PDB file of C-alpha atoms in Angstrom:
ATOM      1  CA  UNK S 251      19.463 -27.304 -11.212  1.00  0.00           C
ATOM      2  CA  UNK S 252      17.914 -26.070  -7.880  1.00  0.00           C
ATOM      3  CA  UNK S 253      16.351 -28.985  -6.531  1.00  0.00           C
ATOM      4  CA  UNK S 254      14.613 -27.273  -3.591  1.00  0.00           C
ATOM      5  CA  UNK S 255      13.024 -25.119  -5.869  1.00  0.00           C
ATOM      6  CA  UNK S 256      11.216 -27.803  -7.757  1.00  0.00           C
ATOM      7  CA  UNK S 257       8.616 -28.685  -5.406  1.00  0.00           C
ATOM      8  CA  UNK S 258       7.623 -25.057  -4.790  1.00  0.00           C
ATOM      9  CA  UNK S 259       7.344 -24.471  -8.650  1.00  0.00           C
ATOM     10  CA  UNK S 260       5.170 -27.601  -8.904  1.00  0.00           C
ATOM     11  CA  UNK S 261       3.000 -26.351  -6.230  1.00  0.00           C
ATOM     12  CA  UNK S 262       2.555 -22.959  -7.914  1.00  0.00           C
ATOM     13  CA  UNK S 263       1.823 -24.724 -11.392  1.00  0.00           C
ATOM     14  CA  UNK S 264      -0.768 -27.080  -9.642  1.00  0.00           C
ATOM     15  CA  UNK S 265      -2.398 -23.888  -7.833  1.00  0.00           C
ATOM     16  CA  UNK S 266      -2.423 -21.993 -11.296  1.00  0.00           C
ATOM     17  CA  UNK S 267      -4.251 -25.071 -12.817  1.00  0.00           C
ATOM     18  CA  UNK S 268      -6.596 -25.033  -9.960  1.00  0.00           C
ATOM     19  CA  UNK S 269      -7.328 -21.549  -9.979  1.00  0.00           C
ATOM     20  CA  UNK S 270      -8.331 -21.654 -13.859  1.00  0.00           C
ATOM     21  CA  UNK S 271     -10.244 -24.759 -13.210  1.00  0.00           C
ATOM     22  CA  UNK S 272     -12.311 -22.767 -10.619  1.00  0.00           C
ATOM     23  CA  UNK S 273     -12.570 -19.635 -12.693  1.00  0.00           C
ATOM     24  CA  UNK S 274     -14.470 -21.408 -15.317  1.00  0.00           C
ATOM     25  CA  UNK S 275     -17.322 -21.908 -12.820  1.00  0.00           C
ATOM     26  CA  UNK S 276     -17.109 -19.178 -10.727  1.00  0.00           C
ATOM     27  CA  UNK S 277     -15.004 -15.798 -12.099  1.00  0.00           C
ATOM     28  CA  UNK S 278     -12.649 -14.424  -9.978  1.00  0.00           C
ATOM     29  CA  UNK S 279     -12.216 -11.140  -8.262  1.00  0.00           C
ATOM     30  CA  UNK S 280      -9.067  -9.385  -8.402  1.00  0.00           C
ATOM     31  CA  UNK S 281      -8.464  -6.620  -5.767  1.00  0.00           C
ATOM     32  CA  UNK S 282      -5.928  -3.819  -6.800  1.00  0.00           C
ATOM     33  CA  UNK S 283      -3.712  -1.853  -4.669  1.00  0.00           C
ATOM     34  CA  UNK S 284      -2.802   1.473  -5.690  1.00  0.00           C
ATOM     35  CA  UNK S 285      -0.754   3.966  -3.617  1.00  0.00           C
ATOM     36  CA  UNK S 286      -0.607   7.267  -5.550  1.00  0.00           C
ATOM     37  CA  UNK S 287      -1.775   9.304  -8.391  1.00  0.00           C
ATOM     38  CA  UNK S 288       0.999  11.833  -9.477  1.00  0.00           C
ATOM     39  CA  UNK S 289       3.565  12.861 -11.684  1.00  0.00           C
ATOM     40  CA  UNK S 290       6.742  12.725  -9.790  1.00  0.00           C
ATOM     41  CA  UNK S 291      10.402  13.136 -10.879  1.00  0.00           C
ATOM     42  CA  UNK S 292      11.936  10.628  -8.693  1.00  0.00           C
ATOM     43  CA  UNK S 293       9.990   7.650  -7.162  1.00  0.00           C
ATOM     44  CA  UNK S 294      12.326   5.042  -5.856  1.00  0.00           C
ATOM     45  CA  UNK S 295       9.609   2.576  -4.547  1.00  0.00           C
ATOM     46  CA  UNK S 296       7.410   3.015  -7.946  1.00  0.00           C
ATOM     47  CA  UNK S 297       4.390   3.817  -5.684  1.00  0.00           C
ATOM     48  CA  UNK S 298       3.053   6.892  -8.119  1.00  0.00           C
ATOM     49  CA  UNK S 299       0.572   6.165 -11.211  1.00  0.00           C
ATOM     50  CA  UNK S 300       0.399   9.133 -13.709  1.00  0.00           C
ATOM     51  CA  UNK S 301      -2.771  10.608 -13.791  1.00  0.00           C
ATOM     52  CA  UNK S 302      -3.609   9.803 -17.523  1.00  0.00           C
ATOM     53  CA  UNK S 303      -2.570   6.534 -17.177  1.00  0.00           C
ATOM     54  CA  UNK S 304      -4.618   5.867 -13.930  1.00  0.00           C
ATOM     55  CA  UNK S 305      -7.482   7.210 -16.036  1.00  0.00           C
ATOM     56  CA  UNK S 306      -6.596   4.674 -18.897  1.00  0.00           C
ATOM     57  CA  UNK S 307      -6.768   2.084 -16.494  1.00  0.00           C
ATOM     58  CA  UNK S 308     -10.244   2.690 -15.021  1.00  0.00           C
ATOM     59  CA  UNK S 309     -11.589   2.969 -18.323  1.00  0.00           C
ATOM     60  CA  UNK S 310     -10.031  -0.161 -19.078  1.00  0.00           C
ATOM     61  CA  UNK S 311     -11.735  -1.934 -16.083  1.00  0.00           C
ATOM     62  CA  UNK S 312     -14.964  -0.725 -16.687  1.00  0.00           C
ATOM     63  CA  UNK S 313     -14.877  -2.039 -20.134  1.00  0.00           C
ATOM     64  CA  UNK S 314     -13.841  -5.667 -19.121  1.00  0.00           C
ATOM     65  CA  UNK S 315     -14.593  -6.053 -15.496  1.00  0.00           C
ATOM     66  CA  UNK S 316     -17.480  -5.746 -13.204  1.00  0.00           C
ATOM     67  CA  UNK S 317     -16.712  -3.264 -10.544  1.00  0.00           C
ATOM     68  CA  UNK S 318     -17.307  -3.929  -6.891  1.00  0.00           C
ATOM     69  CA  UNK S 319     -16.795  -2.379  -3.462  1.00  0.00           C
ATOM     70  CA  UNK S 320     -14.437  -3.913  -1.083  1.00  0.00           C
ATOM     71  CA  UNK S 321     -16.636  -3.123   2.030  1.00  0.00           C
ATOM     72  CA  UNK S 322     -19.666  -5.111   0.115  1.00  0.00           C
ATOM     73  CA  UNK S 323     -20.636  -8.606   0.221  1.00  0.00           C
ATOM     74  CA  UNK S 324     -19.069 -10.485  -2.746  1.00  0.00           C
ATOM     75  CA  UNK S 325     -21.618 -11.560  -5.036  1.00  0.00           C
ATOM     76  CA  UNK S 326     -21.569 -14.200  -7.577  1.00  0.00           C
ATOM     77  CA  UNK S 327     -20.505 -12.291 -10.819  1.00  0.00           C
ATOM     78  CA  UNK S 328     -20.618 -13.615 -14.309  1.00  0.00           C
ATOM     79  CA  UNK S 329     -17.455 -12.175 -15.421  1.00  0.00           C
ATOM     80  CA  UNK S 330     -14.509 -11.115 -13.663  1.00  0.00           C
ATOM     81  CA  UNK S 331     -14.582  -8.338 -11.416  1.00  0.00           C
ATOM     82  CA  UNK S 332     -12.130  -5.813  -9.648  1.00  0.00           C
ATOM     83  CA  UNK S 333     -11.911  -3.705  -6.567  1.00  0.00           C
ATOM     84  CA  UNK S 334      -9.765  -0.633  -6.495  1.00  0.00           C
ATOM     85  CA  UNK S 335      -8.029   0.352  -3.136  1.00  0.00           C
ATOM     86  CA  UNK S 336      -5.406   2.802  -2.027  1.00  0.00           C
ATOM     87  CA  UNK S 337      -2.859   2.527   0.527  1.00  0.00           C
ATOM     88  CA  UNK S 338      -1.278   5.333   2.930  1.00  0.00           C
ATOM     89  CA  UNK S 339      -2.951   8.367   2.527  1.00  0.00           C
ATOM     90  CA  UNK S 340      -0.964  10.832   0.283  1.00  0.00           C
ATOM     91  CA  UNK S 341      -3.067  13.892  -0.327  1.00  0.00           C
ATOM     92  CA  UNK S 342      -3.088  13.224  -4.103  1.00  0.00           C
ATOM     93  CA  UNK S 343      -5.320  10.335  -2.948  1.00  0.00           C
ATOM     94  CA  UNK S 344      -8.172  13.191  -2.731  1.00  0.00           C
ATOM     95  CA  UNK S 345      -6.776  15.859  -4.892  1.00  0.00           C
ATOM     96  CA  UNK S 346      -5.782  13.908  -8.045  1.00  0.00           C
ATOM     97  CA  UNK S 347      -7.373  10.280  -7.812  1.00  0.00           C
ATOM     98  CA  UNK S 348     -10.874  11.127  -6.459  1.00  0.00           C
ATOM     99  CA  UNK S 349     -11.970  13.236  -9.330  1.00  0.00           C
ATOM    100  CA  UNK S 350     -10.949  10.982 -11.730  1.00  0.00           C
ATOM    101  CA  UNK S 351     -12.397   8.082 -10.144  1.00  0.00           C
ATOM    102  CA  UNK S 352     -15.833  10.275  -9.896  1.00  0.00           C
ATOM    103  CA  UNK S 353     -15.559  11.127 -13.345  1.00  0.00           C
ATOM    104  CA  UNK S 354     -15.044   7.447 -14.645  1.00  0.00           C
ATOM    105  CA  UNK S 355     -17.651   6.395 -12.038  1.00  0.00           C
ATOM    106  CA  UNK S 356     -15.136   3.683 -10.263  1.00  0.00           C
ATOM    107  CA  UNK S 357     -15.657   3.013  -6.855  1.00  0.00           C
ATOM    108  CA  UNK S 358     -12.171   2.864  -4.444  1.00  0.00           C
ATOM    109  CA  UNK S 359     -11.381   2.260  -0.682  1.00  0.00           C
ATOM    110  CA  UNK S 360      -8.399   4.635   0.736  1.00  0.00           C
ATOM    111  CA  UNK S 361      -6.465   2.998   3.512  1.00  0.00           C
ATOM    112  CA  UNK S 362      -5.054   6.130   5.642  1.00  0.00           C
ATOM    113  CA  UNK S 363      -2.425   5.874   8.254  1.00  0.00           C
ATOM    114  CA  UNK S 364      -3.508   8.064  10.993  1.00  0.00           C
ATOM    115  CA  UNK S 365      -0.048   9.070  12.505  1.00  0.00           C
ATOM    116  CA  UNK S 366       1.272  10.858   9.058  1.00  0.00           C
ATOM    117  CA  UNK S 367      -2.292  12.757   9.010  1.00  0.00           C
ATOM    118  CA  UNK S 368      -1.674  13.961  12.552  1.00  0.00           C
ATOM    119  CA  UNK S 369       1.668  14.973  12.202  1.00  0.00           C
ATOM    120  CA  UNK S 370       1.465  16.393   8.672  1.00  0.00           C
ATOM    121  CA  UNK S 371       4.857  15.168   7.890  1.00  0.00           C
ATOM    122  CA  UNK S 372       6.184  12.912   5.134  1.00  0.00           C
ATOM    123  CA  UNK S 373       5.756   9.222   5.404  1.00  0.00           C
ATOM    124  CA  UNK S 374       9.033   7.881   6.599  1.00  0.00           C
ATOM    125  CA  UNK S 375      10.407   6.193   3.267  1.00  0.00           C
ATOM    126  CA  UNK S 376       9.871   9.802   1.489  1.00  0.00           C
ATOM    127  CA  UNK S 377      11.777  11.436   4.142  1.00  0.00           C
ATOM    128  CA  UNK S 378      14.653   8.881   3.631  1.00  0.00           C
ATOM    129  CA  UNK S 379      14.379   9.463  -0.157  1.00  0.00           C
ATOM    130  CA  UNK S 380      14.388  12.963   0.352  1.00  0.00           C
ATOM    131  CA  UNK S 381      17.639  13.466   2.638  1.00  0.00           C
ATOM    132  CA  UNK S 382      19.459  10.565   0.434  1.00  0.00           C
ATOM    133  CA  UNK S 383      18.439  10.528  -3.231  1.00  0.00           C
ATOM    134  CA  UNK S 384      17.918  14.525  -3.869  1.00  0.00           C
ATOM    135  CA  UNK S 385      20.411  17.068  -3.827  1.00  0.00           C
ATOM    136  CA  UNK S 386      20.437  17.301  -0.194  1.00  0.00           C
ATOM    137  CA  UNK S 387      23.984  18.503   1.270  1.00  0.00           C
ATOM    138  CA  UNK S 388      25.289  15.727   3.435  1.00  0.00           C
ATOM    139  CA  UNK S 389      28.667  15.213   5.224  1.00  0.00           C
ATOM    140  CA  UNK S 390      31.163  12.201   3.456  1.00  0.00           C
ATOM    141  CA  UNK S 391      30.990  10.083   5.424  1.00  0.00           C
ATOM    142  CA  UNK S 392      27.859  10.104   7.111  1.00  0.00           C
ATOM    143  CA  UNK S 393      27.836   8.664  10.394  1.00  0.00           C
ATOM    144  CA  UNK S 394      24.320   6.802  11.396  1.00  0.00           C
ATOM    145  CA  UNK S 395      23.044   5.219  14.594  1.00  0.00           C
ATOM    146  CA  UNK S 396      21.067   2.295  13.251  1.00  0.00           C
ATOM    147  CA  UNK S 397      20.184   0.759  16.674  1.00  0.00           C
ATOM    148  CA  UNK S 398      22.854  -1.989  17.212  1.00  0.00           C
ATOM    149  CA  UNK S 399      25.996   0.190  16.344  1.00  0.00           C
ATOM    150  CA  UNK S 400      26.977   3.468  14.723  1.00  0.00           C
ATOM    151  CA  UNK S 401      28.224   3.076  11.320  1.00  0.00           C
ATOM    152  CA  UNK S 402      29.764   5.564   8.841  1.00  0.00           C
ATOM    153  CA  UNK S 403      28.246   5.309   5.114  1.00  0.00           C
ATOM    154  CA  UNK S 404      29.802   7.293   2.200  1.00  0.00           C
ATOM    155  CA  UNK S 405      27.516   9.615   0.357  1.00  0.00           C
ATOM    156  CA  UNK S 406      29.979  11.153  -2.164  1.00  0.00           C
ATOM    157  CA  UNK S 407      28.435   9.426  -5.299  1.00  0.00           C
ATOM    158  CA  UNK S 408      24.792   9.011  -6.284  1.00  0.00           C
ATOM    159  CA  UNK S 409      25.884   5.385  -6.148  1.00  0.00           C
ATOM    160  CA  UNK S 410      26.829   5.743  -2.516  1.00  0.00           C
ATOM    161  CA  UNK S 411      23.750   7.416  -1.751  1.00  0.00           C
ATOM    162  CA  UNK S 412      21.637   4.734  -3.126  1.00  0.00           C
ATOM    163  CA  UNK S 413      23.114   1.849  -1.395  1.00  0.00           C
ATOM    164  CA  UNK S 414      22.753   4.045   1.854  1.00  0.00           C
ATOM    165  CA  UNK S 415      18.948   4.600   0.991  1.00  0.00           C
ATOM    166  CA  UNK S 416      18.483   0.664  -0.098  1.00  0.00           C
ATOM    167  CA  UNK S 417      20.131  -0.214   3.410  1.00  0.00           C
ATOM    168  CA  UNK S 418      18.373   2.020   5.781  1.00  0.00           C
ATOM    169  CA  UNK S 419      15.067   1.278   3.915  1.00  0.00           C
ATOM    170  CA  UNK S 420      15.505  -2.312   4.762  1.00  0.00           C
ATOM    171  CA  UNK S 421      16.358  -1.448   8.362  1.00  0.00           C
ATOM    172  CA  UNK S 422      13.861   1.248   8.979  1.00  0.00           C
ATOM    173  CA  UNK S 423      11.112  -1.057   7.616  1.00  0.00           C
ATOM    174  CA  UNK S 424      11.637  -3.373  10.623  1.00  0.00           C
ATOM    175  CA  UNK S 425      12.118  -0.304  13.464  1.00  0.00           C
ATOM    176  CA  UNK S 426      10.009   0.517  16.006  1.00  0.00           C
ATOM    177  CA  UNK S 427       8.416   3.925  15.439  1.00  0.00           C
ATOM    178  CA  UNK S 428      10.662   5.711  18.073  1.00  0.00           C
ATOM    179  CA  UNK S 429      13.862   4.401  17.008  1.00  0.00           C
ATOM    180  CA  UNK S 430      13.010   4.960  13.070  1.00  0.00           C
ATOM    181  CA  UNK S 431      11.656   8.689  14.163  1.00  0.00           C
ATOM    182  CA  UNK S 432      14.819   9.155  15.871  1.00  0.00           C
ATOM    183  CA  UNK S 433      17.372   7.790  12.908  1.00  0.00           C
ATOM    184  CA  UNK S 434      15.369  10.426  10.586  1.00  0.00           C
ATOM    185  CA  UNK S 435      15.496  13.535  12.738  1.00  0.00           C
ATOM    186  CA  UNK S 436      19.306  12.245  12.638  1.00  0.00           C
ATOM    187  CA  UNK S 437      19.341  12.419   8.764  1.00  0.00           C
ATOM    188  CA  UNK S 438      17.526  15.505   8.928  1.00  0.00           C
ATOM    189  CA  UNK S 439      19.688  17.310  10.966  1.00  0.00           C
ATOM    190  CA  UNK S 440      22.913  16.020   8.875  1.00  0.00           C
ATOM    191  CA  UNK S 441      21.290  17.150   5.859  1.00  0.00           C
ATOM    192  CA  UNK S 442      20.403  20.886   7.378  1.00  0.00           C
ATOM    193  CA  UNK S 443      16.862  20.282   5.992  1.00  0.00           C
ATOM    194  CA  UNK S 444      13.431  21.513   6.729  1.00  0.00           C
ATOM    195  CA  UNK S 445      10.921  19.691   8.971  1.00  0.00           C
ATOM    196  CA  UNK S 446       8.087  20.741   7.058  1.00  0.00           C
ATOM    197  CA  UNK S 447       6.866  18.494   4.176  1.00  0.00           C
ATOM    198  CA  UNK S 448       7.067  18.750   0.468  1.00  0.00           C
ATOM    199  CA  UNK S 449       3.799  19.751  -0.984  1.00  0.00           C
ATOM    200  CA  UNK S 450       4.057  16.899  -3.607  1.00  0.00           C
ATOM    201  CA  UNK S 451       4.616  14.233  -0.779  1.00  0.00           C
ATOM    202  CA  UNK S 452       2.577  15.319   2.134  1.00  0.00           C
ATOM    203  CA  UNK S 453      -0.463  13.222   3.539  1.00  0.00           C
ATOM    204  CA  UNK S 454      -3.904  13.764   3.587  1.00  0.00           C
ATOM    205  CA  UNK S 455      -5.546  16.305   5.995  1.00  0.00           C
ATOM    206  CA  UNK S 456      -8.654  15.735   8.136  1.00  0.00           C
ATOM    207  CA  UNK S 457     -10.779  17.947   5.640  1.00  0.00           C
ATOM    208  CA  UNK S 458      -9.688  16.113   2.880  1.00  0.00           C
ATOM    209  CA  UNK S 459     -10.528  12.806   4.428  1.00  0.00           C
ATOM    210  CA  UNK S 460     -13.745  14.047   5.252  1.00  0.00           C
ATOM    211  CA  UNK S 461     -14.258  14.889   1.316  1.00  0.00           C
ATOM    212  CA  UNK S 462     -13.334  11.283   0.591  1.00  0.00           C
ATOM    213  CA  UNK S 463     -16.013   9.819   2.855  1.00  0.00           C
ATOM    214  CA  UNK S 464     -18.578  12.296   1.357  1.00  0.00           C
ATOM    215  CA  UNK S 465     -18.266  10.971  -2.045  1.00  0.00           C
ATOM    216  CA  UNK S 466     -20.426   8.251  -3.255  1.00  0.00           C
ATOM    217  CA  UNK S 467     -17.203   6.651  -5.125  1.00  0.00           C
ATOM    218  CA  UNK S 468     -15.056   6.391  -2.402  1.00  0.00           C
ATOM    219  CA  UNK S 469     -14.846   4.946   1.089  1.00  0.00           C
ATOM    220  CA  UNK S 470     -11.972   5.612   3.842  1.00  0.00           C
ATOM    221  CA  UNK S 471     -10.527   2.157   5.534  1.00  0.00           C
ATOM    222  CA  UNK S 472      -7.776   2.162   8.290  1.00  0.00           C
ATOM    223  CA  UNK S 473      -4.183   1.427   7.723  1.00  0.00           C
ATOM    224  CA  UNK S 474      -2.716   2.032  11.349  1.00  0.00           C
ATOM    225  CA  UNK S 475      -0.956   4.711  13.115  1.00  0.00           C
ATOM    226  CA  UNK S 476       2.616   4.330  12.519  1.00  0.00           C
ATOM    227  CA  UNK S 477       2.812   2.586   9.240  1.00  0.00           C
ATOM    228  CA  UNK S 478       4.924  -0.184  11.109  1.00  0.00           C
ATOM    229  CA  UNK S 479       4.683  -3.841  10.074  1.00  0.00           C
ATOM    230  CA  UNK S 480       2.482  -5.641  13.022  1.00  0.00           C
ATOM    231  CA  UNK S 481       4.396  -8.508  13.224  1.00  0.00           C
ATOM    232  CA  UNK S 482       7.385  -6.144  14.915  1.00  0.00           C
ATOM    233  CA  UNK S 483       4.687  -4.929  17.266  1.00  0.00           C
ATOM    234  CA  UNK S 484       3.593  -6.524  20.274  1.00  0.00           C
ATOM    235  CA  UNK S 485      -0.162  -7.576  20.796  1.00  0.00           C
ATOM    236  CA  UNK S 486      -1.168  -4.572  22.922  1.00  0.00           C
ATOM    237  CA  UNK S 487       0.700  -2.544  20.528  1.00  0.00           C
ATOM    238  CA  UNK S 488      -1.390  -3.838  17.421  1.00  0.00           C
ATOM    239  CA  UNK S 489      -4.357  -3.751  19.452  1.00  0.00           C
ATOM    240  CA  UNK S 490      -3.853   0.193  20.419  1.00  0.00           C
ATOM    241  CA  UNK S 491      -2.903   0.979  16.427  1.00  0.00           C
ATOM    242  CA  UNK S 492      -6.366  -0.662  15.364  1.00  0.00           C
ATOM    243  CA  UNK S 493      -8.312   1.154  18.000  1.00  0.00           C
ATOM    244  CA  UNK S 494      -6.748   4.283  17.449  1.00  0.00           C
ATOM    245  CA  UNK S 495      -6.871   4.331  13.617  1.00  0.00           C
ATOM    246  CA  UNK S 496     -10.480   3.193  13.436  1.00  0.00           C
ATOM    247  CA  UNK S 497     -11.767   5.934  16.083  1.00  0.00           C
ATOM    248  CA  UNK S 498      -9.464   8.765  14.363  1.00  0.00           C
ATOM    249  CA  UNK S 499     -10.977   8.012  10.833  1.00  0.00           C
ATOM    250  CA  UNK S 500     -14.607   7.686  12.087  1.00  0.00           C
ATOM    251  CA  UNK S 501     -14.111  10.886  13.921  1.00  0.00           C
ATOM    252  CA  UNK S 502     -12.950  12.734  11.044  1.00  0.00           C
ATOM    253  CA  UNK S 503     -14.591  11.203   8.084  1.00  0.00           C
ATOM    254  CA  UNK S 504     -18.024  11.005  10.181  1.00  0.00           C
ATOM    255  CA  UNK S 505     -18.603   7.501   8.969  1.00  0.00           C
ATOM    256  CA  UNK S 506     -18.186   3.990  10.077  1.00  0.00           C
ATOM    257  CA  UNK S 507     -14.669   2.553   9.236  1.00  0.00           C
ATOM    258  CA  UNK S 508     -15.302  -1.099   8.336  1.00  0.00           C
ATOM    259  CA  UNK S 509     -12.081  -2.037   6.598  1.00  0.00           C
ATOM    260  CA  UNK S 510      -8.441  -2.396   7.389  1.00  0.00           C
ATOM    261  CA  UNK S 511      -5.279  -2.904   5.830  1.00  0.00           C
ATOM    262  CA  UNK S 512      -1.894  -4.198   7.197  1.00  0.00           C
ATOM    263  CA  UNK S 513       0.570  -2.061   7.029  1.00  0.00           C
ATOM    264  CA  UNK S 514       3.150  -3.523   4.160  1.00  0.00           C
ATOM    265  CA  UNK S 515       0.850  -6.401   4.014  1.00  0.00           C
ATOM    266  CA  UNK S 516       3.282  -8.970   3.080  1.00  0.00           C
ATOM    267  CA  UNK S 517       2.828 -12.672   4.410  1.00  0.00           C
ATOM    268  CA  UNK S 518       5.545 -11.801   6.868  1.00  0.00           C
ATOM    269  CA  UNK S 519       4.440  -8.268   8.090  1.00  0.00           C
ATOM    270  CA  UNK S 520       1.367  -9.708  10.290  1.00  0.00           C
ATOM    271  CA  UNK S 521       0.554 -12.959  11.864  1.00  0.00           C
ATOM    272  CA  UNK S 522      -2.707 -15.137  12.839  1.00  0.00           C
ATOM    273  CA  UNK S 523      -3.035 -13.096  15.866  1.00  0.00           C
ATOM    274  CA  UNK S 524      -3.076  -9.883  14.058  1.00  0.00           C
ATOM    275  CA  UNK S 525      -5.905 -10.978  11.976  1.00  0.00           C
ATOM    276  CA  UNK S 526      -8.022 -12.044  15.126  1.00  0.00           C
ATOM    277  CA  UNK S 527      -7.125  -8.532  16.786  1.00  0.00           C
ATOM    278  CA  UNK S 528      -8.400  -6.781  13.473  1.00  0.00           C
ATOM    279  CA  UNK S 529     -11.517  -8.725  13.602  1.00  0.00           C
ATOM    280  CA  UNK S 530     -12.107  -8.269  17.473  1.00  0.00           C
ATOM    281  CA  UNK S 531     -11.675  -4.663  16.602  1.00  0.00           C
ATOM    282  CA  UNK S 532     -14.767  -4.632  14.637  1.00  0.00           C
ATOM    283  CA  UNK S 533     -13.322  -4.578  11.056  1.00  0.00           C
ATOM    284  CA  UNK S 534     -15.529  -6.521   8.526  1.00  0.00           C
ATOM    285  CA  UNK S 535     -12.835  -6.766   5.506  1.00  0.00           C
ATOM    286  CA  UNK S 536      -8.795  -6.640   6.255  1.00  0.00           C
ATOM    287  CA  UNK S 537      -6.536  -6.503   3.379  1.00  0.00           C
ATOM    288  CA  UNK S 538      -3.131  -8.002   2.864  1.00  0.00           C
ATOM    289  CA  UNK S 539      -0.479  -6.945   0.099  1.00  0.00           C
ATOM    290  CA  UNK S 540       0.232 -10.485  -1.427  1.00  0.00           C
ATOM    291  CA  UNK S 541      -1.068 -11.794  -4.637  1.00  0.00           C
ATOM    292  CA  UNK S 542      -4.277 -13.783  -5.132  1.00  0.00           C
ATOM    293  CA  UNK S 543      -7.630 -14.081  -6.227  1.00  0.00           C
ATOM    294  CA  UNK S 544     -10.701 -14.031  -4.362  1.00  0.00           C
ATOM    295  CA  UNK S 545     -14.012 -15.421  -4.800  1.00  0.00           C
ATOM    296  CA  UNK S 546     -17.334 -15.342  -2.994  1.00  0.00           C
ATOM    297  CA  UNK S 547     -16.126 -17.943  -0.068  1.00  0.00           C
ATOM    298  CA  UNK S 548     -12.874 -16.450   0.301  1.00  0.00           C
ATOM    299  CA  UNK S 549     -11.851 -15.566   3.864  1.00  0.00           C
ATOM    300  CA  UNK S 550     -12.819 -11.651   4.238  1.00  0.00           C
ATOM    301  CA  UNK S 551      -9.950 -11.254   7.198  1.00  0.00           C
ATOM    302  CA  UNK S 552      -6.931 -11.938   4.804  1.00  0.00           C
ATOM    303  CA  UNK S 553      -7.938 -10.455   1.078  1.00  0.00           C
ATOM    304  CA  UNK S 554      -5.136 -10.762  -1.017  1.00  0.00           C
ATOM    305  CA  UNK S 555      -4.072  -7.746  -3.388  1.00  0.00           C
ATOM    306  CA  UNK S 556      -2.184  -7.323  -6.575  1.00  0.00           C
ATOM    307  CA  UNK S 557      -0.009  -3.859  -6.674  1.00  0.00           C
ATOM    308  CA  UNK S 558      -0.615  -1.951  -9.826  1.00  0.00           C
ATOM    309  CA  UNK S 559       2.288   0.149 -11.249  1.00  0.00           C
ATOM    310  CA  UNK S 560       2.575   2.832 -13.659  1.00  0.00           C
ATOM    311  CA  UNK S 561       1.573   0.893 -16.547  1.00  0.00           C
ATOM    312  CA  UNK S 562       0.212   1.875 -20.089  1.00  0.00           C
ATOM    313  CA  UNK S 563      -3.162   0.341 -20.928  1.00  0.00           C
ATOM    314  CA  UNK S 564      -1.454  -2.462 -23.116  1.00  0.00           C
ATOM    315  CA  UNK S 565       0.829  -3.273 -20.050  1.00  0.00           C
ATOM    316  CA  UNK S 566      -2.108  -2.963 -17.879  1.00  0.00           C
ATOM    317  CA  UNK S 567      -4.362  -5.375 -19.583  1.00  0.00           C
ATOM    318  CA  UNK S 568      -1.333  -7.862 -19.950  1.00  0.00           C
ATOM    319  CA  UNK S 569      -0.699  -7.747 -15.862  1.00  0.00           C
ATOM    320  CA  UNK S 570      -4.447  -8.250 -15.297  1.00  0.00           C
ATOM    321  CA  UNK S 571      -4.409 -11.190 -17.474  1.00  0.00           C
ATOM    322  CA  UNK S 572      -1.685 -12.674 -15.386  1.00  0.00           C
ATOM    323  CA  UNK S 573      -3.494 -11.875 -12.086  1.00  0.00           C
ATOM    324  CA  UNK S 574      -6.304 -13.651 -13.396  1.00  0.00           C
ATOM    325  CA  UNK S 575      -4.424 -16.924 -14.366  1.00  0.00           C
ATOM    326  CA  UNK S 576      -1.842 -16.710 -11.108  1.00  0.00           C
TER     327      UNK S 576
END
């Protein structure tokens, strides 16, 4: 028996019981976090929802939940409510997700990482997948400078490559942007790969961001510049990511950008100072990526969200019920 885990289990049970009691008098608001709407042959981070499953999920939400916007004030609701958000800024947010949202009359907030828009390249985790988990040719072993040392990794089998992918993904997540870019370039050269992005993995363009902002069913929020956990950046670097991402998106969209979502957004990916800086930068809502319900009185600068996966309607309904009783 794990004695240390017992208090944590008791605390979670008490929190769930408290949430259920509060929900009887004030129905909860669930903020949902999506990333992509696409049909991919490979999705190692489970970021994509198939377009038809996405449509079915939206229809379920419309039937059973009051639909709100993240940037608006949160009223007292008569039944559980839901808010739809997207992170990162993939092109399919505009080409696939937005048309379905418009057809189903469901609002959503799209958090965009502006560095990818400006470079036009793939997000770093997609580049990692491209060079390690496809049929790209790699030397065996592959020597990679991981920052602290230079290590040789076997790449002969799919299992070798997956192990390397998992190891590098964990390391790159915490890397500073310049070091991460250098390692990815080393990988690309080793694979003799093209620098241009795959059409299936490209980020939004500025024109597509403007299209999102023009839709009555969409709003644009900021997601930083380099998609680096704020906890690994200095305060000045965090301040610059907040300022730059907001200014760029306001210029491209022609609209006020009032919301922000922390890259990755787990509890260890940002600090109290990060929250303070986001407030000082002028954002009115700040989203995290840790599970939890919100109510009218919840802190608008640390908004919890539930990740949505490629679930069919039955599984989606089951997960939403679990979210409500968490």
